[in-house]
mmCIF file of C-alpha atoms and ligand atoms in Angstrom:
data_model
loop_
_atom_site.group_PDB
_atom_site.id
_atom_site.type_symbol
_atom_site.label_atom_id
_atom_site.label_comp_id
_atom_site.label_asym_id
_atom_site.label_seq_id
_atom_site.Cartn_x
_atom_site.Cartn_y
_atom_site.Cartn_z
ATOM 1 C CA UNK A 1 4.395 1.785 1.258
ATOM 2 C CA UNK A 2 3.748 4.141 -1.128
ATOM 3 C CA UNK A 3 6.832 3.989 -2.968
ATOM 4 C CA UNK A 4 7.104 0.276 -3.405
ATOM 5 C CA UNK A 5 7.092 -1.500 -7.092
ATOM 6 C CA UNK A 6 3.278 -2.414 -7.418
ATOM 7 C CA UNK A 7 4.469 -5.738 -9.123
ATOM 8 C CA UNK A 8 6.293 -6.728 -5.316
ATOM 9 C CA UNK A 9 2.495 -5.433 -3.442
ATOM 10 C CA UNK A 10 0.608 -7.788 -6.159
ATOM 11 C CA UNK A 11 3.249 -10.344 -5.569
ATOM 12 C CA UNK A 12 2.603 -10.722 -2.013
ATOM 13 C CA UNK A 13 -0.799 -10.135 -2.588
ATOM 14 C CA UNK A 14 -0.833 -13.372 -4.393
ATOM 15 C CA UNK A 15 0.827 -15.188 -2.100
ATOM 16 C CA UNK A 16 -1.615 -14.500 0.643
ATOM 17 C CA UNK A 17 -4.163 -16.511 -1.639
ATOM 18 C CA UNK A 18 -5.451 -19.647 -1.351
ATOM 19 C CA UNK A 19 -7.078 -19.908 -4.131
ATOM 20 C CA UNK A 20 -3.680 -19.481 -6.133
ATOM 21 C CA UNK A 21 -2.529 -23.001 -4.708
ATOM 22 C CA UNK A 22 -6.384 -24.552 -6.097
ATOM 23 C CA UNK A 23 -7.068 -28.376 -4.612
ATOM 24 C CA UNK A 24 -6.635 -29.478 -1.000
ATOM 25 C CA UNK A 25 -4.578 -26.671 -0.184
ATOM 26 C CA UNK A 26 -7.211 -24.316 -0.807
ATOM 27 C CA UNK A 27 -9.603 -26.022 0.503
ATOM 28 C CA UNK A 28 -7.895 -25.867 3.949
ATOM 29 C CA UNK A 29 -7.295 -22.457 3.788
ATOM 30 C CA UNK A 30 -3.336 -22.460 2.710
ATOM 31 C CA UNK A 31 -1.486 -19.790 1.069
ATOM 32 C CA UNK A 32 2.258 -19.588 0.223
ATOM 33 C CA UNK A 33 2.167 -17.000 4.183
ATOM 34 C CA UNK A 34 0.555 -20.410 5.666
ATOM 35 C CA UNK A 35 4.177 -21.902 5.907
ATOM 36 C CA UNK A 36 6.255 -18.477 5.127
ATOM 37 C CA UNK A 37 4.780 -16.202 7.309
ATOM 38 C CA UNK A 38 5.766 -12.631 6.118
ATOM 39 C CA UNK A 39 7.931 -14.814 3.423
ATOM 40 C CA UNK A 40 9.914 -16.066 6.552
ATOM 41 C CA UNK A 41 9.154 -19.510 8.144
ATOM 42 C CA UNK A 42 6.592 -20.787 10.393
ATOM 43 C CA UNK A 43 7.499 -22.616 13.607
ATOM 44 C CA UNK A 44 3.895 -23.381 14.243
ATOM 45 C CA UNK A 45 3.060 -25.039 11.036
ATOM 46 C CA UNK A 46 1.718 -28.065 11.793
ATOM 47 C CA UNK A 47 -0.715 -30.175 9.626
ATOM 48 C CA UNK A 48 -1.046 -33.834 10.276
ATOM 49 C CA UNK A 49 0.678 -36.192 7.699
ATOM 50 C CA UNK A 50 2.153 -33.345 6.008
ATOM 51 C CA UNK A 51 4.528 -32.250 8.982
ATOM 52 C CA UNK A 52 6.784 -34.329 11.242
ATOM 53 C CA UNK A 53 6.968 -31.551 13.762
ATOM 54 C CA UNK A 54 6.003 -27.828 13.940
ATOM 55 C CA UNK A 55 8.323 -25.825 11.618
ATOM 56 C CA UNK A 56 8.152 -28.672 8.882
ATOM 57 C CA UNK A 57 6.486 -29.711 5.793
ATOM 58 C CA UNK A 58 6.447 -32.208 2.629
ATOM 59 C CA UNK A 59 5.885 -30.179 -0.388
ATOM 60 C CA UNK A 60 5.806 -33.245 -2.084
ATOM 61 C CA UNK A 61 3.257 -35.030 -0.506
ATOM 62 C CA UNK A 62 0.223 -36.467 -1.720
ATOM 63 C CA UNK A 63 -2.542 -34.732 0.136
ATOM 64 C CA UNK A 64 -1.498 -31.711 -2.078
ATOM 65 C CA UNK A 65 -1.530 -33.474 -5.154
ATOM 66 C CA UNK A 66 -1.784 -36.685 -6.405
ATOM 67 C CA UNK A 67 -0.026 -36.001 -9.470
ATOM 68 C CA UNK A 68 3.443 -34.994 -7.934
ATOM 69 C CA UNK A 69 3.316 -37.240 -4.489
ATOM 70 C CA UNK A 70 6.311 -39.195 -4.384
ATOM 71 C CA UNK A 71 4.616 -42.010 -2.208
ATOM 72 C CA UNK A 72 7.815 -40.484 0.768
ATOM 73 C CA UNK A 73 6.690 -38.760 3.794
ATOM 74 C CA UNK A 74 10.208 -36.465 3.596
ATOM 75 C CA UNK A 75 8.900 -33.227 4.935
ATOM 76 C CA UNK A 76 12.013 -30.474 5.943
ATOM 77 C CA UNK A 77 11.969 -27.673 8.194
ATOM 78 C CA UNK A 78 9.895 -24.844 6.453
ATOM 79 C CA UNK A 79 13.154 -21.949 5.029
ATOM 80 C CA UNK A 80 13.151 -18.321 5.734
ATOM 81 C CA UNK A 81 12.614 -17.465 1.873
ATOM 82 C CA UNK A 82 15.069 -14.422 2.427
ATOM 83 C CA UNK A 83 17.953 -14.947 -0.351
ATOM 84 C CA UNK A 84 20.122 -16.787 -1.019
ATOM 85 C CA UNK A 85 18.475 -19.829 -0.839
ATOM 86 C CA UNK A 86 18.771 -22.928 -3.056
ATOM 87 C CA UNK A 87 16.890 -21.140 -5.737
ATOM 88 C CA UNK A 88 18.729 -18.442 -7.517
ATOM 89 C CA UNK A 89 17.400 -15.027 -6.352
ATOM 90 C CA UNK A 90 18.742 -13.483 -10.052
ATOM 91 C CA UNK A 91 16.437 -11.386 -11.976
ATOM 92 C CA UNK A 92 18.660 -12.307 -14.867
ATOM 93 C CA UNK A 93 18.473 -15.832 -14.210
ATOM 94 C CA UNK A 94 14.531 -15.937 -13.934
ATOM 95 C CA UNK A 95 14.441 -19.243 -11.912
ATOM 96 C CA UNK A 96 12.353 -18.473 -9.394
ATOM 97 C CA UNK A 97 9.699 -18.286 -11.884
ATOM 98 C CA UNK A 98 9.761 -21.731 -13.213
ATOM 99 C CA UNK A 99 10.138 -23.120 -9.640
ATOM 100 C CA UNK A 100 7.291 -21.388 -8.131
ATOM 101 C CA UNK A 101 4.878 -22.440 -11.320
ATOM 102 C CA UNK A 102 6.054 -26.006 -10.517
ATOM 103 C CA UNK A 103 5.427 -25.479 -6.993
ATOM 104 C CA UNK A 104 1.820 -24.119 -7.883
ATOM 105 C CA UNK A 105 0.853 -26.736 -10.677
ATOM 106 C CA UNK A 106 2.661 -29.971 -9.425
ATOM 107 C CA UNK A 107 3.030 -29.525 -6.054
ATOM 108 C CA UNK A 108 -0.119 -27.874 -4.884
ATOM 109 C CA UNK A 109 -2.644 -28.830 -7.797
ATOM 110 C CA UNK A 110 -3.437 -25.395 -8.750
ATOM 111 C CA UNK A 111 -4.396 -23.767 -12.417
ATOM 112 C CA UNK A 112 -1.350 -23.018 -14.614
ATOM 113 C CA UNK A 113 -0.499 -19.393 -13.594
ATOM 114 C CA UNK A 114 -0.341 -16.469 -16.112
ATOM 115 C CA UNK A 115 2.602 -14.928 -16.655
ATOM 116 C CA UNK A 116 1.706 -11.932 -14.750
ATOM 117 C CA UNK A 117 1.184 -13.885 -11.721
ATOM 118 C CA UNK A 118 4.275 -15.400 -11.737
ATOM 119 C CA UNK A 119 6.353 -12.242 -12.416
ATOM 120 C CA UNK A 120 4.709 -11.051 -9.116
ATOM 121 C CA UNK A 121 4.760 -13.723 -7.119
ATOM 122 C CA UNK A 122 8.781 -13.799 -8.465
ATOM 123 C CA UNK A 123 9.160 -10.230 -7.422
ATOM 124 C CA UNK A 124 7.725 -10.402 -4.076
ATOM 125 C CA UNK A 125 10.368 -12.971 -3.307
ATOM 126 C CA UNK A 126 12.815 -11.232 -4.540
ATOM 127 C CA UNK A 127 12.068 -8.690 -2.599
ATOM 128 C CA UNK A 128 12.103 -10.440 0.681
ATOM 129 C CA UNK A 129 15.338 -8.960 2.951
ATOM 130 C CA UNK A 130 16.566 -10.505 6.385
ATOM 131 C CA UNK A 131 15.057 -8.689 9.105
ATOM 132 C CA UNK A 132 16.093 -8.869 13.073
ATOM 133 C CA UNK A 133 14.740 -12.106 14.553
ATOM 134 C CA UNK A 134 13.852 -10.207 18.044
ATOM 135 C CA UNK A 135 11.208 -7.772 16.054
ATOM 136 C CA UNK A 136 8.441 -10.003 16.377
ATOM 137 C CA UNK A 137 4.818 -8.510 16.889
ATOM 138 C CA UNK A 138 1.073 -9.572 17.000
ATOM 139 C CA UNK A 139 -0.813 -8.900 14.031
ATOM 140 C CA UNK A 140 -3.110 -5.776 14.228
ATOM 141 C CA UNK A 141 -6.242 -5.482 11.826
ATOM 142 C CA UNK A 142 -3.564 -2.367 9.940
ATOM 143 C CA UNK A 143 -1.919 -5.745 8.473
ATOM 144 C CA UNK A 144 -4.912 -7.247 7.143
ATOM 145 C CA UNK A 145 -6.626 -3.502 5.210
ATOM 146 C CA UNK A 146 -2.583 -3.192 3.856
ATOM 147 C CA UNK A 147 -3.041 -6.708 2.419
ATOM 148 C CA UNK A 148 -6.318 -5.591 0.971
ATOM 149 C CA UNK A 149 -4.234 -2.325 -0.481
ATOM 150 C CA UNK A 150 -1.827 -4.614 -2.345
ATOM 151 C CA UNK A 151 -4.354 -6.648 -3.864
ATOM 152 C CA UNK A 152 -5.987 -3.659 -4.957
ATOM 153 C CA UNK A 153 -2.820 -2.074 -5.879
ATOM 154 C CA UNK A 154 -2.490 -5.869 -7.690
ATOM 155 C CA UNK A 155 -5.840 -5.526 -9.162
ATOM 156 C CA UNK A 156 -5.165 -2.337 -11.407
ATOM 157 C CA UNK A 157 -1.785 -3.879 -12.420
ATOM 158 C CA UNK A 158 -3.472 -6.991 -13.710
ATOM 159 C CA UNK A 159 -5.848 -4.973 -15.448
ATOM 160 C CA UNK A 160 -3.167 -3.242 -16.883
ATOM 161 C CA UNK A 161 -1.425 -6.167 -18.499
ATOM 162 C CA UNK A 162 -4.783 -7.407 -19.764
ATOM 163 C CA UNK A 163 -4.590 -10.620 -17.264
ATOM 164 C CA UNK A 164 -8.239 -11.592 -16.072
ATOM 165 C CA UNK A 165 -7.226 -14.711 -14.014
ATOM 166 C CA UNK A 166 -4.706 -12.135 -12.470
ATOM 167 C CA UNK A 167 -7.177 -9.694 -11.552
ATOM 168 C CA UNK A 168 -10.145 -12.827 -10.481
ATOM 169 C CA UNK A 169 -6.786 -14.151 -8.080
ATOM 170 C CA UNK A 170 -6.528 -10.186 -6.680
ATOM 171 C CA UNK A 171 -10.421 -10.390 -6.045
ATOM 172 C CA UNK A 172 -10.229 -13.660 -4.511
ATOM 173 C CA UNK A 173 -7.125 -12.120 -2.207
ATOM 174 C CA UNK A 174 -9.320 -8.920 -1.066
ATOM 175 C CA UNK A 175 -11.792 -11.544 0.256
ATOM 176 C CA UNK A 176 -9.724 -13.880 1.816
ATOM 177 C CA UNK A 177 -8.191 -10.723 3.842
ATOM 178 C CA UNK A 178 -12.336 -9.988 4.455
ATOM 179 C CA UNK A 179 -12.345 -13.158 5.823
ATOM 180 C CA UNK A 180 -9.763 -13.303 8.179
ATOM 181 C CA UNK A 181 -10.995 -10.128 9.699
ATOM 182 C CA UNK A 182 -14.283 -11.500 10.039
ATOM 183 C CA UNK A 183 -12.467 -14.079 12.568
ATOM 184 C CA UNK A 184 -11.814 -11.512 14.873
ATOM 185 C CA UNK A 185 -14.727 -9.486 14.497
ATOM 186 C CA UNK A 186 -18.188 -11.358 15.681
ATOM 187 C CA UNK A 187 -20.077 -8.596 15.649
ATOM 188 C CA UNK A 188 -18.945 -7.017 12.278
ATOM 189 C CA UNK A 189 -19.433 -10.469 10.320
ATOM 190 C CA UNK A 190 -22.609 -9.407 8.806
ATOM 191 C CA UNK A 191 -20.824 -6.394 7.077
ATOM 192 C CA UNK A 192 -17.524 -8.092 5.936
ATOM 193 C CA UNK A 193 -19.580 -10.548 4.489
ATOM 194 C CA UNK A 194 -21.623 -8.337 2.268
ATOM 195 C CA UNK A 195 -18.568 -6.137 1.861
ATOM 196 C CA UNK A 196 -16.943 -9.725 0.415
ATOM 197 C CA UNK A 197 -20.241 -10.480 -2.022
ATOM 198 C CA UNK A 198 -20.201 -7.735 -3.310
ATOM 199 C CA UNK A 199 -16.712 -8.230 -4.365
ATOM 200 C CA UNK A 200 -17.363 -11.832 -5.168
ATOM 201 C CA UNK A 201 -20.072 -9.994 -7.907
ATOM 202 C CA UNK A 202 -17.534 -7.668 -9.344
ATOM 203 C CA UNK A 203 -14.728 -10.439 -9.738
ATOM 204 C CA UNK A 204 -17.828 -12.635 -11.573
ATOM 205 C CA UNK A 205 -19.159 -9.789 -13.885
ATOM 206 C CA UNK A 206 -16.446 -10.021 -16.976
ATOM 207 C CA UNK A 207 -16.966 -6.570 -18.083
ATOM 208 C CA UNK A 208 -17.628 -5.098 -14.769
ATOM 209 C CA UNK A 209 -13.355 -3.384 -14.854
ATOM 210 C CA UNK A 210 -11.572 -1.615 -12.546
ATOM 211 C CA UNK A 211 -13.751 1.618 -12.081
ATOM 212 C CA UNK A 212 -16.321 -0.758 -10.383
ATOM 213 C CA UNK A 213 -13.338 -2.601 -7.928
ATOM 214 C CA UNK A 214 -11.926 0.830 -7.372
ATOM 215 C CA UNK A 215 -15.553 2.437 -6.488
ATOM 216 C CA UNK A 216 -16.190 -0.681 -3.734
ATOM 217 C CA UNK A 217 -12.531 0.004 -2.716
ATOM 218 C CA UNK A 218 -13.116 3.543 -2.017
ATOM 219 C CA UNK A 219 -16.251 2.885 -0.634
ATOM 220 C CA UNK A 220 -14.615 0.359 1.744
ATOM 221 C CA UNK A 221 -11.888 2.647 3.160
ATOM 222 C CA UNK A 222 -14.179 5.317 3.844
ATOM 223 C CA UNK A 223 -16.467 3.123 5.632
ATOM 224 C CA UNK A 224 -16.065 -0.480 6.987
ATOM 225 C CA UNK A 225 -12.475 -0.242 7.203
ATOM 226 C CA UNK A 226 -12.360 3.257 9.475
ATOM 227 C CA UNK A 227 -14.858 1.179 11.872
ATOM 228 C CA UNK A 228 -13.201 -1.777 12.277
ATOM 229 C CA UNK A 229 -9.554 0.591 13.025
ATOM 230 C CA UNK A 230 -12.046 2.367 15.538
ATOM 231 C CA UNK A 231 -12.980 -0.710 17.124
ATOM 232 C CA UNK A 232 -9.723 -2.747 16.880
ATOM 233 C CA UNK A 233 -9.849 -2.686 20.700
ATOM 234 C CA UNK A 234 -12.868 -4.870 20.878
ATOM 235 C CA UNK A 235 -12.096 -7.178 18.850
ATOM 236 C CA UNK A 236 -10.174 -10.269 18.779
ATOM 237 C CA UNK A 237 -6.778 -8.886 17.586
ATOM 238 C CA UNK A 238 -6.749 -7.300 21.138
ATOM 239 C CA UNK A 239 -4.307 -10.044 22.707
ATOM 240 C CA UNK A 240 -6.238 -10.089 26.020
ATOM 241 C CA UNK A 241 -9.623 -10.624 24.442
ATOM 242 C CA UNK A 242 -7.483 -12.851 22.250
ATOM 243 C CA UNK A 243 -6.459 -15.071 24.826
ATOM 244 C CA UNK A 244 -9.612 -14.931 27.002
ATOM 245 C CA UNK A 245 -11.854 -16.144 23.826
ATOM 246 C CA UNK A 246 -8.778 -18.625 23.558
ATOM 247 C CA UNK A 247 -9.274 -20.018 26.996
ATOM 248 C CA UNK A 248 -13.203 -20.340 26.696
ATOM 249 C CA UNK A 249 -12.839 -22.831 24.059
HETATM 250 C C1 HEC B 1 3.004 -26.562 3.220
HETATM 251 C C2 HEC B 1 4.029 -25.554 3.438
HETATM 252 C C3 HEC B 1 4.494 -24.708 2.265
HETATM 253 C C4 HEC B 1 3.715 -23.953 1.400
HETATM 254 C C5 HEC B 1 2.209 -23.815 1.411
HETATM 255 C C6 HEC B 1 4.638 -23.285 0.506
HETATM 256 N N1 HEC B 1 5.914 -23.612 0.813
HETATM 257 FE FE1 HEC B 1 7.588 -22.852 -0.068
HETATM 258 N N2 HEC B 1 8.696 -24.238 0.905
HETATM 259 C C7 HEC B 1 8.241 -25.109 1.886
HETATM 260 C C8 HEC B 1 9.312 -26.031 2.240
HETATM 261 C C9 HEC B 1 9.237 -27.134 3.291
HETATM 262 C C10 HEC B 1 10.431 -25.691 1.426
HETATM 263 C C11 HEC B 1 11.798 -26.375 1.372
HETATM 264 C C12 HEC B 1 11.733 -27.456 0.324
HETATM 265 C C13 HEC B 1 13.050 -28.138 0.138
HETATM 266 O O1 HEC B 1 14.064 -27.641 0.605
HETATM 267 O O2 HEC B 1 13.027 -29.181 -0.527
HETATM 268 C C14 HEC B 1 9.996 -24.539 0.599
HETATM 269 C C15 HEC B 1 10.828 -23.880 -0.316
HETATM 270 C C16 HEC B 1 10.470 -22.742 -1.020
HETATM 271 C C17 HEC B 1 11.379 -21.950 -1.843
HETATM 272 C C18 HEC B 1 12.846 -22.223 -2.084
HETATM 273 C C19 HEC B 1 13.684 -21.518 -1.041
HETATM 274 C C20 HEC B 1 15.155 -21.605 -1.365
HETATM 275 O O3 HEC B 1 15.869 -22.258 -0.592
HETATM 276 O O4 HEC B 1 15.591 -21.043 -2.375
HETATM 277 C C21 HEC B 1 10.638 -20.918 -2.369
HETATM 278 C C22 HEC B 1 11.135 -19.802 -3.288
HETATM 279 C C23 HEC B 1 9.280 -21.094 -1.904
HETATM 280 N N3 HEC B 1 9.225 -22.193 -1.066
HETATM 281 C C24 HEC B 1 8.234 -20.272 -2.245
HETATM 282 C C25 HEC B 1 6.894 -20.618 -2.014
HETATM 283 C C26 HEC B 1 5.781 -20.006 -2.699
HETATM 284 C C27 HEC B 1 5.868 -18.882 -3.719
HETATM 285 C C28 HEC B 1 4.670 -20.656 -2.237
HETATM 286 C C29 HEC B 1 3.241 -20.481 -2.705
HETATM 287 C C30 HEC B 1 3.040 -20.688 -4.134
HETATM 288 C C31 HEC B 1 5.106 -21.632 -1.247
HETATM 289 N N4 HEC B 1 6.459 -21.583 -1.155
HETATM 290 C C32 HEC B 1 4.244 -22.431 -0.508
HETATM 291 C C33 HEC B 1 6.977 -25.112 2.434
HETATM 292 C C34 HEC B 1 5.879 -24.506 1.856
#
């Protein structure tokens, strides 16, 4: 959406990203949308010894982090984050912000967020509304390049406010989007992969800025991105191939 506060597109950028959460978490592949999907819940979450059944987790368990375990195995079904919740949804009030560094640093075992981060990732759920239950749909490879927009869109705000982790955590969300269309793409893994180097290279060069993101970016629309909308149907977010590749396994 064009019109949408680029701090709420960064935000959910952000939460997208593994890499935010750091340790274990990360290295499974779990973002904040692993167990709020779309900032909702997830009744398919289910990860031994952290859930009792699908829907469920323990935030404060130990595989996360060590530091904050609290030796219980008390997971709780995962909550739509949709407001009101138990955390105050106030701007005013600003305590989503400490709650989601806590959840980040103590919970998850990630780096100490910058305050830029945070203000995102506090605006995104702010900005989550109730939606009709009965609008459920498959996820179509549109989701994953808008995902790569907000990052980008997250990228130039982060650059704005001077925040490098910020805009390394934007980089690292482009790619992770790379590499979840790579999943459903055999035979355009070659290309998503170099498409994600070369991002890796710009996120690693400290000078490189955001003419050089925005040049790949452009580059990226214009060419990877119209081929894999052109050849959506033969890949694996087509739910037939979906469920035939499904069956062979
Ligand atoms: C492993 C699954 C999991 C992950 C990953 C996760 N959450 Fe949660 N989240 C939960 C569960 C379960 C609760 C409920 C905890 C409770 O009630 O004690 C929760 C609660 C919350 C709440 C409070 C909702 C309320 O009632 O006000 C917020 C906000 C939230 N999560 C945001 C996030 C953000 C932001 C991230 C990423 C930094 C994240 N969550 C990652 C499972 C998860």
């Amino acid at each position: 959406m064009a019109s949408e506060d680029p701090l709420v597109s960064s935000g959910r950028a952000l939460f997208g990203t593994p890499t935010l959460l750091g340790g274990q978490a990360a290295k499974a592949g779990l973002s904040c949308e692993s167990c709020h999907i779309n900032g909702r819940g997830n009744p398919h979450f289910l990860l031994s010894g952290v859930s009792a059944g699908p829907g469920t987790a323990d935030v404060t368990n130990s595989f996360f982090s060590a530091a904050r375990g609290n030796g219980r195995f008390d997971p709780v079904a995962i909550p739509d984050l949709a407001g009101p919740g138990k955390v105050s949804r106030d701007a005013q009030a600003k305590a989503l912000e400490p709650f989601i560094r806590n959840l980040v640093v103590e919970e998850f075992g990630g780096e100490e967020p910058t305050p830029a981060v945070l203000d995102a990732l506090a605006a995104y759920v702010r900005a989550i509304g109730r939606c009709d239950p009965d609008t459920q749909r498959g996820r179509n490879v549109g989701d994953q390049l808008r995902s790569i927009d907000d990052a980008m869109t997250g990228a130039a705000l982060m650059t704005e406010r001077g925040d490098r982790a910020g805009v390394r955590l934007s980089i690292a969300a482009m790619r992770h989007q790379l590499g979840l269309i790579a999943e459903r793409y055999t035979e355009r893994r070659a290309d998503l992969l170099s498409a994600s180097r070369a991002l890796q290279m710009i996120g690693e060069r400290d000078t490189a800025g955001l003419p050089v993101l925005l040049r790949w970016k452009d580059d990226f629309d214009k060419g990877l991105a119209q081929g894999l909308r052109r050849d959506e149907g033969r890949s694996l977010y087509d739910r037939a191939r979906l469920q035939r590749a499904l069956a062979r396994q």
